[in-house]
Coordinates of C-alpha atoms in Angstrom, one line a residue:
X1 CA 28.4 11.3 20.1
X2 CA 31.7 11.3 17.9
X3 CA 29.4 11.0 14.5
X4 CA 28.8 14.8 15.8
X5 CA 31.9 16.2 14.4
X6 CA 33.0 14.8 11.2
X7 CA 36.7 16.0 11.6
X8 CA 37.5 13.8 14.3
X9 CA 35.6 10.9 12.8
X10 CA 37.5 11.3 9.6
X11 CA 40.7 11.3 11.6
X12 CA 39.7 8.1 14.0
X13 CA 38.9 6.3 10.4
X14 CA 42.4 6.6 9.1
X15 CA 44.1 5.9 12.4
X16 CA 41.7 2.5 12.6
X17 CA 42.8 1.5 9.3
X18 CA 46.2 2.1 10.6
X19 CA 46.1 0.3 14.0
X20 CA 44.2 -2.8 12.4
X21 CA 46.6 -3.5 9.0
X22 CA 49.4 -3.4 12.0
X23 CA 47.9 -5.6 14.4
X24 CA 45.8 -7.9 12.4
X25 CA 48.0 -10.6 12.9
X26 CA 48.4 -10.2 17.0
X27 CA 46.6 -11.8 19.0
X28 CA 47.6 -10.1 22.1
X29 CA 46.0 -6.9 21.1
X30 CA 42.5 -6.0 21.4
X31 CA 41.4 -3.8 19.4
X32 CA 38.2 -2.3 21.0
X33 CA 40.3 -1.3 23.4
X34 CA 42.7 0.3 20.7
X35 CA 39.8 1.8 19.5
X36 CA 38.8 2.8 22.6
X37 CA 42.2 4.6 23.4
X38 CA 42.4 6.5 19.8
X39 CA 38.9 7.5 20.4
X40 CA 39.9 9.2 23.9
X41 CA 43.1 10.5 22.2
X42 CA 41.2 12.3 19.6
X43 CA 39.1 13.8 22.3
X44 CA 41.7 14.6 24.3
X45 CA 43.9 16.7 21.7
X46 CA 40.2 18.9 20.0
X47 CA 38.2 19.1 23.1
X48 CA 40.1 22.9 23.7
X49 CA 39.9 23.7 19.8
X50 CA 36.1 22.5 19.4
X51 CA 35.4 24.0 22.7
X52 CA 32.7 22.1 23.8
X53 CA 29.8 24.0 26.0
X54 CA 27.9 20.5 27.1
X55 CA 29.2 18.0 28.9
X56 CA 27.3 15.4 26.9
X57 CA 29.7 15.9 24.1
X58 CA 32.8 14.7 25.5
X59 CA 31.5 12.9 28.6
X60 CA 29.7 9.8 26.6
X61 CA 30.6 6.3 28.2
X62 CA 27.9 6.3 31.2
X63 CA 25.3 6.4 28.6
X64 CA 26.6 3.7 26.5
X65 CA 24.9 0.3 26.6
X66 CA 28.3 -1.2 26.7
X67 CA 28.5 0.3 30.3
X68 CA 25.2 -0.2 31.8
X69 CA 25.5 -3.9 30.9
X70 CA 28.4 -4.5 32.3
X71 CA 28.2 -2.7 35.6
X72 CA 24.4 -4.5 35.7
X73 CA 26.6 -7.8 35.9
X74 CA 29.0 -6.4 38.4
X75 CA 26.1 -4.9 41.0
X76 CA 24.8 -8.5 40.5
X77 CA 27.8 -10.5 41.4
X78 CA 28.5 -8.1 44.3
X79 CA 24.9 -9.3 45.4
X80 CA 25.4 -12.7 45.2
X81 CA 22.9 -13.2 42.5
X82 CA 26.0 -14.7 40.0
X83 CA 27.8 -17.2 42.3
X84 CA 30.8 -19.3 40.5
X85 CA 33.0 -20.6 43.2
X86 CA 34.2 -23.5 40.6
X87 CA 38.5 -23.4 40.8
X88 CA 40.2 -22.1 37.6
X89 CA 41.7 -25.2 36.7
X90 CA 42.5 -24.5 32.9
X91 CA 42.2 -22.2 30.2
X92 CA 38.2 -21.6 29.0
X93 CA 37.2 -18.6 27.1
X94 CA 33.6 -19.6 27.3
X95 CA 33.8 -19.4 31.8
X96 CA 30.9 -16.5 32.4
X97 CA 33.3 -15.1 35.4
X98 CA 36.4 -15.2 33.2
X99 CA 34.6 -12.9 30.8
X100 CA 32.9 -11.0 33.4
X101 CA 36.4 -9.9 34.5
X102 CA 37.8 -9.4 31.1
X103 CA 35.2 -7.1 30.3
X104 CA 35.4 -5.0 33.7
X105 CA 39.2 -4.6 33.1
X106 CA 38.9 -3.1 29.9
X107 CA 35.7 -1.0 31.6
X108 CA 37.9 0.3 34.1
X109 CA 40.7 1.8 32.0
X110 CA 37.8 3.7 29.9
X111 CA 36.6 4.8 33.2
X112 CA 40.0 6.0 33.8
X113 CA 39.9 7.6 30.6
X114 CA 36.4 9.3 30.9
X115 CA 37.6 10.9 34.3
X116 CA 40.5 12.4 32.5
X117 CA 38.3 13.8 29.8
X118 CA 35.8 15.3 32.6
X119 CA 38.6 16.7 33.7
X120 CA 40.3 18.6 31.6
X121 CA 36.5 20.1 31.0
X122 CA 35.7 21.1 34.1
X123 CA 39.3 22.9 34.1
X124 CA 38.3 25.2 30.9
X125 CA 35.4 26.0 32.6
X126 CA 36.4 26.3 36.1
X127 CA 40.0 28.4 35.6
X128 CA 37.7 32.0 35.0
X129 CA 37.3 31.3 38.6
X130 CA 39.9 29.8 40.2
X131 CA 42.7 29.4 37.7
X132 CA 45.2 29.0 40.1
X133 CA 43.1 25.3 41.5
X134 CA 44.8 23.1 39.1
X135 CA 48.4 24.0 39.6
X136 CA 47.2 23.6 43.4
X137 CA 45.8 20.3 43.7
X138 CA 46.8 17.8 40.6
X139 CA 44.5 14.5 41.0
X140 CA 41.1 14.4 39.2
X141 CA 38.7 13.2 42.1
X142 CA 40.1 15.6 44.3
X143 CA 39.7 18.3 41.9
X144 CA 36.4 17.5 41.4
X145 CA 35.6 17.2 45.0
X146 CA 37.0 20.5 45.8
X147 CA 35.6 22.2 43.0
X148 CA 31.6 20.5 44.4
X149 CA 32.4 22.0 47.9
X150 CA 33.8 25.8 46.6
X151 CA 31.6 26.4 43.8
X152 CA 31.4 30.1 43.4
X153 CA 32.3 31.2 46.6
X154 CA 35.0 34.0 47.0
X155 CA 35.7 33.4 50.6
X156 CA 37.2 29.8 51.2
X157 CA 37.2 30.3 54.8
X158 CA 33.6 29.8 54.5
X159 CA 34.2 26.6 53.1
X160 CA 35.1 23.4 55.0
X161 CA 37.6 20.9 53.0
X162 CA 38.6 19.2 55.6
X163 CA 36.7 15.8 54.6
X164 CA 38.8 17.2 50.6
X165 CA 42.4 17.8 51.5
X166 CA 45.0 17.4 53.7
X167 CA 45.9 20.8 56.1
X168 CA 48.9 22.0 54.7
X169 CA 46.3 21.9 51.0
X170 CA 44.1 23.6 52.6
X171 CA 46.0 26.2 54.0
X172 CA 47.7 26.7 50.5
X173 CA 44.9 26.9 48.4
X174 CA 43.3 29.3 51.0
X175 CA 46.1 31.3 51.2
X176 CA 46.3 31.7 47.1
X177 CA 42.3 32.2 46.5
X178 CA 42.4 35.3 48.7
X179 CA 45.0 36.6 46.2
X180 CA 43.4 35.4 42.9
X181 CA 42.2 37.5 39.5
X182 CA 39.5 35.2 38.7
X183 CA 35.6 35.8 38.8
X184 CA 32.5 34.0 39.8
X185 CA 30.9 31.9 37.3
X186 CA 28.0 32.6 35.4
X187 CA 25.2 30.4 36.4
X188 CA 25.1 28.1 33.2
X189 CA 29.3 27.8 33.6
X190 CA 28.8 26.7 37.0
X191 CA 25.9 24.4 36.9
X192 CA 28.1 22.8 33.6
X193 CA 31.2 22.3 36.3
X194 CA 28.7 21.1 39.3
X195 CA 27.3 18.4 36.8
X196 CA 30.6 17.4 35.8
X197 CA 32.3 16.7 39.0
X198 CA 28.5 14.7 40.2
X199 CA 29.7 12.9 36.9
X200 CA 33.2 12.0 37.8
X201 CA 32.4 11.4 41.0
X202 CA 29.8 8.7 39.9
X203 CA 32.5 7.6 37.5
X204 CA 35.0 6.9 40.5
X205 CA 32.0 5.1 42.4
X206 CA 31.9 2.6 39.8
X207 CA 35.2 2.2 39.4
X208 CA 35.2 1.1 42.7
X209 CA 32.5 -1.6 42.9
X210 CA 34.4 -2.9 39.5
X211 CA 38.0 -3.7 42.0
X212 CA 35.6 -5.1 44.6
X213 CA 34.6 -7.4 42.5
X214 CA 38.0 -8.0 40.9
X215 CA 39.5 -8.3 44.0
X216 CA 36.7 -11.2 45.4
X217 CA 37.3 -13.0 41.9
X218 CA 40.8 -12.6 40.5
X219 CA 42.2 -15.1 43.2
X220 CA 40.3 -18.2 41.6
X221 CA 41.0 -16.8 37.8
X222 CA 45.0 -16.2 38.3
X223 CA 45.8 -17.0 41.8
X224 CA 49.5 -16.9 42.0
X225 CA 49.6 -13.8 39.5
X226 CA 47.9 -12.2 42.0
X227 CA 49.4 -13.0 45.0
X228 CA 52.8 -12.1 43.6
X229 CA 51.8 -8.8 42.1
X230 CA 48.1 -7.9 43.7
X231 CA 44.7 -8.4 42.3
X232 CA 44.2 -5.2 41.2
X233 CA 47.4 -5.0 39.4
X234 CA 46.9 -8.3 37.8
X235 CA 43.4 -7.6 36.6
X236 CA 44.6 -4.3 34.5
X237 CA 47.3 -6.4 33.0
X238 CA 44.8 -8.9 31.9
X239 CA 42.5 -6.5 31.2
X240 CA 44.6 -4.4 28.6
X241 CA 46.1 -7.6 27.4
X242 CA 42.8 -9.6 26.8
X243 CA 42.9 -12.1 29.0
X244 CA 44.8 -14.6 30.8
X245 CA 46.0 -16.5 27.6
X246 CA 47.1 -13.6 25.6
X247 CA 48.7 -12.3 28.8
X248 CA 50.7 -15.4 29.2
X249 CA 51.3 -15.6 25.2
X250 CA 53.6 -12.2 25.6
X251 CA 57.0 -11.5 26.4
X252 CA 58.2 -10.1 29.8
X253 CA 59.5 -6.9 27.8
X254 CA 56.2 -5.9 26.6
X255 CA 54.5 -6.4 29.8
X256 CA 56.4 -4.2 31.5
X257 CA 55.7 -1.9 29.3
X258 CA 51.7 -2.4 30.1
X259 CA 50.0 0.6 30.7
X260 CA 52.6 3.3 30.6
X261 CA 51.6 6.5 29.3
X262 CA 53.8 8.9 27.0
X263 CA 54.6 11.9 28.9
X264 CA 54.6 15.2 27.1
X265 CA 57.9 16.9 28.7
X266 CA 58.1 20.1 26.7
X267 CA 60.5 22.5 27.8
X268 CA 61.2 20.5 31.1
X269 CA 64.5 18.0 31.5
X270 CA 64.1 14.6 31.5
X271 CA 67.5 13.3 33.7
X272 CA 64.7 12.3 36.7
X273 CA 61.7 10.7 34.6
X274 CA 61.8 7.3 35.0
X275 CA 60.8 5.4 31.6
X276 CA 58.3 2.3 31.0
X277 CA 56.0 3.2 33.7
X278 CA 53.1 0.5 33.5
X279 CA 50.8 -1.0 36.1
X280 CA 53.3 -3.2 37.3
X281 CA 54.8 -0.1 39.0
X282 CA 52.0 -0.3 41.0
X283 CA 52.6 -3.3 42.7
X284 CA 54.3 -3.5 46.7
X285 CA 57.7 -4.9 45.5
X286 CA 58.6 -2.2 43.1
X287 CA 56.9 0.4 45.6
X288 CA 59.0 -0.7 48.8
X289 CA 62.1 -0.4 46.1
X290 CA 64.3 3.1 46.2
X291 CA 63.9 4.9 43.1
X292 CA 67.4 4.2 41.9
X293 CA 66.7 0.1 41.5
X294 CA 62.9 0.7 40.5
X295 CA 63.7 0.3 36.7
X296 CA 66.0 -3.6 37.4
X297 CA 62.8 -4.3 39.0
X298 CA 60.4 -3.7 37.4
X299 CA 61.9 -5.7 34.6
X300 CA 62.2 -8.8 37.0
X301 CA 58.5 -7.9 37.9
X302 CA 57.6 -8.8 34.3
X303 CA 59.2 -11.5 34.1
X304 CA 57.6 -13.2 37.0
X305 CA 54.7 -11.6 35.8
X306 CA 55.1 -13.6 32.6
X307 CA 55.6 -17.0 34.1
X308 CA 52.9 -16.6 36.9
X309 CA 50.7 -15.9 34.3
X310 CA 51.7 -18.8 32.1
X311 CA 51.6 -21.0 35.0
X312 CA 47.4 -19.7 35.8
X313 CA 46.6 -19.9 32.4
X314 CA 47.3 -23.9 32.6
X315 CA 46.1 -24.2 36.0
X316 CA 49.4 -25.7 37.1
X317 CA 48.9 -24.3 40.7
X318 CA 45.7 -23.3 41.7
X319 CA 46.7 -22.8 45.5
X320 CA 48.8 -19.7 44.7
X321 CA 51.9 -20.9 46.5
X322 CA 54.3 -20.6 43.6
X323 CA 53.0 -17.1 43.8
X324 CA 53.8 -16.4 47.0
X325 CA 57.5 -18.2 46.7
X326 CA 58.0 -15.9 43.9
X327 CA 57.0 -12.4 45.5
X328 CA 59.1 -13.4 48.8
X329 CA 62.3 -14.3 46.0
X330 CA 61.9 -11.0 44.3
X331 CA 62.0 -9.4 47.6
X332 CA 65.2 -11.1 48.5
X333 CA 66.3 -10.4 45.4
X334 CA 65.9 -6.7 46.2
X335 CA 67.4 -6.6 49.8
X336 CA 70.3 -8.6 48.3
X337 CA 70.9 -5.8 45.7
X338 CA 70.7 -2.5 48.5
X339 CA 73.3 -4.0 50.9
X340 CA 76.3 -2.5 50.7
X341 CA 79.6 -3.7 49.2
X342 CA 82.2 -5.8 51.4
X343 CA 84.5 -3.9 52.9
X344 CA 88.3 -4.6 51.8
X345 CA 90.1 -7.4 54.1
X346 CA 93.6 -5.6 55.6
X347 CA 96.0 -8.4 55.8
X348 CA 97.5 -8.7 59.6
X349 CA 101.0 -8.8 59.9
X350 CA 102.8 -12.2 61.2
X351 CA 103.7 -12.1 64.7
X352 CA 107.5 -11.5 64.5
X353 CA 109.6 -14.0 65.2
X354 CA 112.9 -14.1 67.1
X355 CA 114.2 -17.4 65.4
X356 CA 117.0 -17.0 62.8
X357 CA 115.6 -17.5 59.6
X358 CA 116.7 -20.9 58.2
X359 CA 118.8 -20.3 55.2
X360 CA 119.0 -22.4 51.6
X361 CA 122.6 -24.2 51.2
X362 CA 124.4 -25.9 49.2
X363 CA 126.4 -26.0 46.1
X364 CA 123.8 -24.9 44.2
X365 CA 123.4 -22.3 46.3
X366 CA 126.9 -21.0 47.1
X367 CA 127.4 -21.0 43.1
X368 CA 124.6 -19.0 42.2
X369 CA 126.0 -16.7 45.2
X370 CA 129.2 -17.0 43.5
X371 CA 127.8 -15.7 40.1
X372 CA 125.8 -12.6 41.4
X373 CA 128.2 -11.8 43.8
X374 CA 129.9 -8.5 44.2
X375 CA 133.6 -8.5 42.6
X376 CA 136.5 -6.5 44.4
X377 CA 135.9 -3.6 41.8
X378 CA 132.2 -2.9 42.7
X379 CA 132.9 -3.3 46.5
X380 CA 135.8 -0.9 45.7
X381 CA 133.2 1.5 43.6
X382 CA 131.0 1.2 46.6
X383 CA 133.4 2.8 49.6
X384 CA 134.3 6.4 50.1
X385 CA 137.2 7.2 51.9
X386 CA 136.8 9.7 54.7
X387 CA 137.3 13.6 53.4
X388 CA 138.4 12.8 50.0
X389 CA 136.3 13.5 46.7
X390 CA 135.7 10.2 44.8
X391 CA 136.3 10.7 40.7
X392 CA 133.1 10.6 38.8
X393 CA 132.4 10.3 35.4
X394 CA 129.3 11.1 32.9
X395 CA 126.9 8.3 31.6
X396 CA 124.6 10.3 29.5
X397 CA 122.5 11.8 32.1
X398 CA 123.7 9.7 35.1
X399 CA 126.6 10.7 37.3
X400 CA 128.5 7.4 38.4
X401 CA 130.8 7.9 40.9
X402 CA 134.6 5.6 41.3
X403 CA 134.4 5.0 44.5
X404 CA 137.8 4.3 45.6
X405 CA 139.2 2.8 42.7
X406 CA 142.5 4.4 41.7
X407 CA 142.6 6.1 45.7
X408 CA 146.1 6.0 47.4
X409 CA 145.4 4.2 51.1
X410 CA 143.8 1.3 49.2
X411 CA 146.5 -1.0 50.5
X412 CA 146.7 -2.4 46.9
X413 CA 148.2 -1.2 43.7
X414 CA 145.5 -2.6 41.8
X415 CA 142.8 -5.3 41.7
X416 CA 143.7 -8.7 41.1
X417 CA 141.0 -11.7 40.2
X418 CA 141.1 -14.4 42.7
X419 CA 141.1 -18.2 41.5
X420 CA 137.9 -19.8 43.2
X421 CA 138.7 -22.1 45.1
X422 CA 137.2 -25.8 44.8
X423 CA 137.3 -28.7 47.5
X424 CA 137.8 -32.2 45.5
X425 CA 136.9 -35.3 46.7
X426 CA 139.2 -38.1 47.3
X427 CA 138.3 -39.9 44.5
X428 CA 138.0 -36.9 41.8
X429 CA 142.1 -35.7 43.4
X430 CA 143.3 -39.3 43.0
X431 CA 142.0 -39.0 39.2
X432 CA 143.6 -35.6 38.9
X433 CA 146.6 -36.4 40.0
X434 CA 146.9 -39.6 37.4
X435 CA 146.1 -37.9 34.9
X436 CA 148.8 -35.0 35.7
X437 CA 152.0 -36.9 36.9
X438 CA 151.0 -40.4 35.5
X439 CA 151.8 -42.0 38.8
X440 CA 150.5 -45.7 38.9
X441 CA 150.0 -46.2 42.3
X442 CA 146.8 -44.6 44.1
X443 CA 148.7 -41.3 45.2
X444 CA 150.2 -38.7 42.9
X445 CA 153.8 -37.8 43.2
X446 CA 154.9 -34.5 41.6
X447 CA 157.1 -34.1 38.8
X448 CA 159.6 -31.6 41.3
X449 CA 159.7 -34.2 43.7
X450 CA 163.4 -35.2 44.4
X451 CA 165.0 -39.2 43.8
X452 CA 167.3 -38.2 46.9
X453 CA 166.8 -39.2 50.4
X454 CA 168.5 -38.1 53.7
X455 CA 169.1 -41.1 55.5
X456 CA 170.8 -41.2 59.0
X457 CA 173.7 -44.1 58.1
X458 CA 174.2 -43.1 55.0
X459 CA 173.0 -39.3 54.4
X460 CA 172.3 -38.7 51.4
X461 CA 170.9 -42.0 49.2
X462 CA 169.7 -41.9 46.0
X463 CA 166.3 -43.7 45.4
X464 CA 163.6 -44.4 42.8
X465 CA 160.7 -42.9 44.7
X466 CA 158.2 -44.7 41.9
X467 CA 160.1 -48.1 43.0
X468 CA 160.1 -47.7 46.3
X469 CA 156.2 -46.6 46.2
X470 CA 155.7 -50.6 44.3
X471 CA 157.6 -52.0 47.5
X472 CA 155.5 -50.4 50.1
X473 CA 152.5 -52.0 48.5
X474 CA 153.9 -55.0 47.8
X475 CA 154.4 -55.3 51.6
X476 CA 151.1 -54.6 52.9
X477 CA 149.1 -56.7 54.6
X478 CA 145.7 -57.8 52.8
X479 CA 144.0 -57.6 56.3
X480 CA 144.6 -54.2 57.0
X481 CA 141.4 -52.2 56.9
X482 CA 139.6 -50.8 53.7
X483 CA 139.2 -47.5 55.7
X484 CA 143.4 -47.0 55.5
X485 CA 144.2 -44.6 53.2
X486 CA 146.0 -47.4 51.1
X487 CA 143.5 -48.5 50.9
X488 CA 142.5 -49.3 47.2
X489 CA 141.2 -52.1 44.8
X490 CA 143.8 -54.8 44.5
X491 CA 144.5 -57.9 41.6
X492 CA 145.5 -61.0 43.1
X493 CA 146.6 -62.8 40.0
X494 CA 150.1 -63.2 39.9
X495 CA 152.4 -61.1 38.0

């Protein structure tokens, strides 16, 4: 039917010769169904500027033989007449029921494709009547079911759509065709819209036996694909991708990206469009997802998607339990990311205790508490005497204040630096004491000490203190103890 108009098929031509010099070398691109997709593009973008009066023209795929082939096979299988029940077990292009499926994949996008084309035709020719229909109710099969049961009547409450649309529809589009500015059809227009909608009608039909059969055959073809992901969903991404092995031959990134149609936004913001919107958005786990996580997941999708597939294409698991394990992980995997963070852990305060808190001693201690100390002038700085005004003075933009430093009433004419005090040991005095008076004996006499004695016979007596300290040890007995204070180490060798 395209040979018809020789613009478009000039146009297809070029864009062929485009699409194959890019994808000759791909293998996971099929490129009757490239062909397929230009085809319904080119339609698509002329079928308002050619304006088409016969539905013939645009509507052509029912009468290919392409289709009555194939959905000869499929009314077969649904019959029983082509039984297969042998278990995919490994990769065979030459299987009659992998090609069989293969080929109604790529049939049921076209059908997808011919419905939208149908469509937009039966819009151009119904809005004279009811322009206000397809603003009103949005999906194809309902359009065209609604548009069957109307046809060119004025007065929708004549008309029962209850077996069409839902109430509140009904009551909508009611409301608005008592209010419209269209007009009835002429007979040729209408009959042209009523063989349209039979068309799409027939269309969806078909589309339908094709995911019965799908769904009774895609569990021995890809089992654990399609347990994780659906059987319908799995047969459109085998479908657009080729087959099973090209499938598993991609990368999770492209198929994600399976499917998803470029949306034509003009005018309108695109803040809530969500992006990469391919049949695996289809499938329950990114459905029972909230719209904020629905792009993380689909990309996990795909990449389960990609392994499953690998995984059927090698018949590693025909019992579809790694399927199932994966679907019930991605769920998790989902929960996990919704719950909410943890809260933040208050730390509870110690029960107070009524112990003194033990204290560090020591030397160390005391000298470190020696060196940061406060001195007598910063306790002095510190205290205020009562009703008199301490002196201050200016520190660039700091006020420092004396205290009581220079203040009558201290009790002190000024401050004097103590000597620390330091308790020696017996042994370290003994030393001390040597070395300062160079006494010989264990204890240290002073150099103010006096040579006279007050004796009661005689009064006063003058004495060598250094020789009478020699007698006194001479004398001592050797048994005395060595805890005596003169006490000491002693030479026994004679003098």
């Amino acid at each position: 039917m395209i040979s018809q108009t020789p613009a478009i098929t000039s146009k297809l031509a070029d864009k062929m010769k485009t699409v194959q010099s890019r994808y000759i070398t791909c293998s996971c691109v099929d490129l009757r169904a490239v062909a397929q997709a230009l085809r319904v593009q080119m339609v698509l973008d002329d079928v308002e500027n050619l304006n088409y009066d016969s539905l013939e023209a645009v509507a052509h795929l029912r009468a290919s033989e392409r289709y009555k082939e194939i959905m000869q096979r499929v009314t077969d299988a649904l019959a029983g007449h082509e039984e297969n029940n042998r278990v995919w077990t490994a990769p065979s292009e030459e299987d009659p029921t992998y090609r069989l499926l293969v080929d109604c994949n790529q049939l049921a996008v076209d059908i997808d494709n011919e419905i939208g084309i149908i469509h937009n035709f039966m819009r151009d020719k119904y809005r004279l009547k009811f322009p206000e229909l397809e603003s009103l109710v949005h999906h194809p099969i309902d359009y065209a079911r609604v548009v069957q049961a109307i046809g060119n009547e004025m007065d929708l409450t004549m008309v029962n759509l209850d077996d069409v649309l839902p109430q509140a529809t009904i009551m909508v589009v009611s409301v608005t065709a008592s209010t419209t500015s269209g007009q009835p059809l002429s007979p040729e227009n209408l009959q042209r819209v009523q063989d349209a909608a039979v068309v799409a009608l027939q269309l969806d039909e078909d589309k339908i036996q094709i995911l019965q059969l799908v769904q009774q055959k895609m569990h021995k073809i890809a089992p654990n694909l399609s347990t994780a992901v659906g059987t319908e969903v799995a047969a459109r991404l085998m479908g657009v991708a080729g087959g099973l092995i090209n499938l598993s031959k991609m990368p999770a990134c492209n198929v994600q990206v399976l499917g998803a149609k470029r949306k034509t936004l003009a005018g309108f913001s695109t803040a809530t469009t969500q992006p990469h919107q391919g049949f695996i958005y289809n499938s329950d786990v990114i459905q029972q997802t909230p719209p904020a996580l629905r792009g993380k997941a689909s990309r996990m999708v795909g990449a389960k998607c990609t392994l499953l597939a690998r995984m059927d294409a090698y018949g590693q698991d025909p019992s579809g339990q790694a399927g199932e394990a994966m679907k019930t992980e991605m769920k998790k995997k989902v929960d996990k990311w919704q719950e909410p963070a943890p809260a933040k852990q208050h730390k509870v305060l110690p029960v107070p205790d009524m112990e003194p808190k033990k204290r560090r001693g020591g030397r160390r201690f005391r000298k470190m508490k020696e060196r940061y100390g406060l001195t007598d002038m910063r306790k002095a700085a510190n205290r205020m005497n009562f009703n008199q005004a301490e002196e201050e003075y200016i520190d660039g933009e700091d006020t420092i204040g004396l205290g009581t430093l220079g203040k009558e009433g201290s009790g002190r004419l000024r401050i004097q630096a103590q000597q620390q005090k330091q308790k020696l040991t017996a042994k370290s005095q003994k030393k001390f004491g040597k070395r300062l008076y160079g006494s010989a004996s264990g204890a240290a006499t002073s150099g103010l000490s006096s040579s006279l004695a007050f004796t009661p016979v005689q009064g006063i007596e003058l004495t060598n203190p250094l020789l009478q300290a020699q007698q006194e040890d001479a004398q001592r007995s050797g048994t005395e103890s060595y805890f005596s204070e003169y006490s000491g180490f002693r030479s026994i060798k004679g003098k």
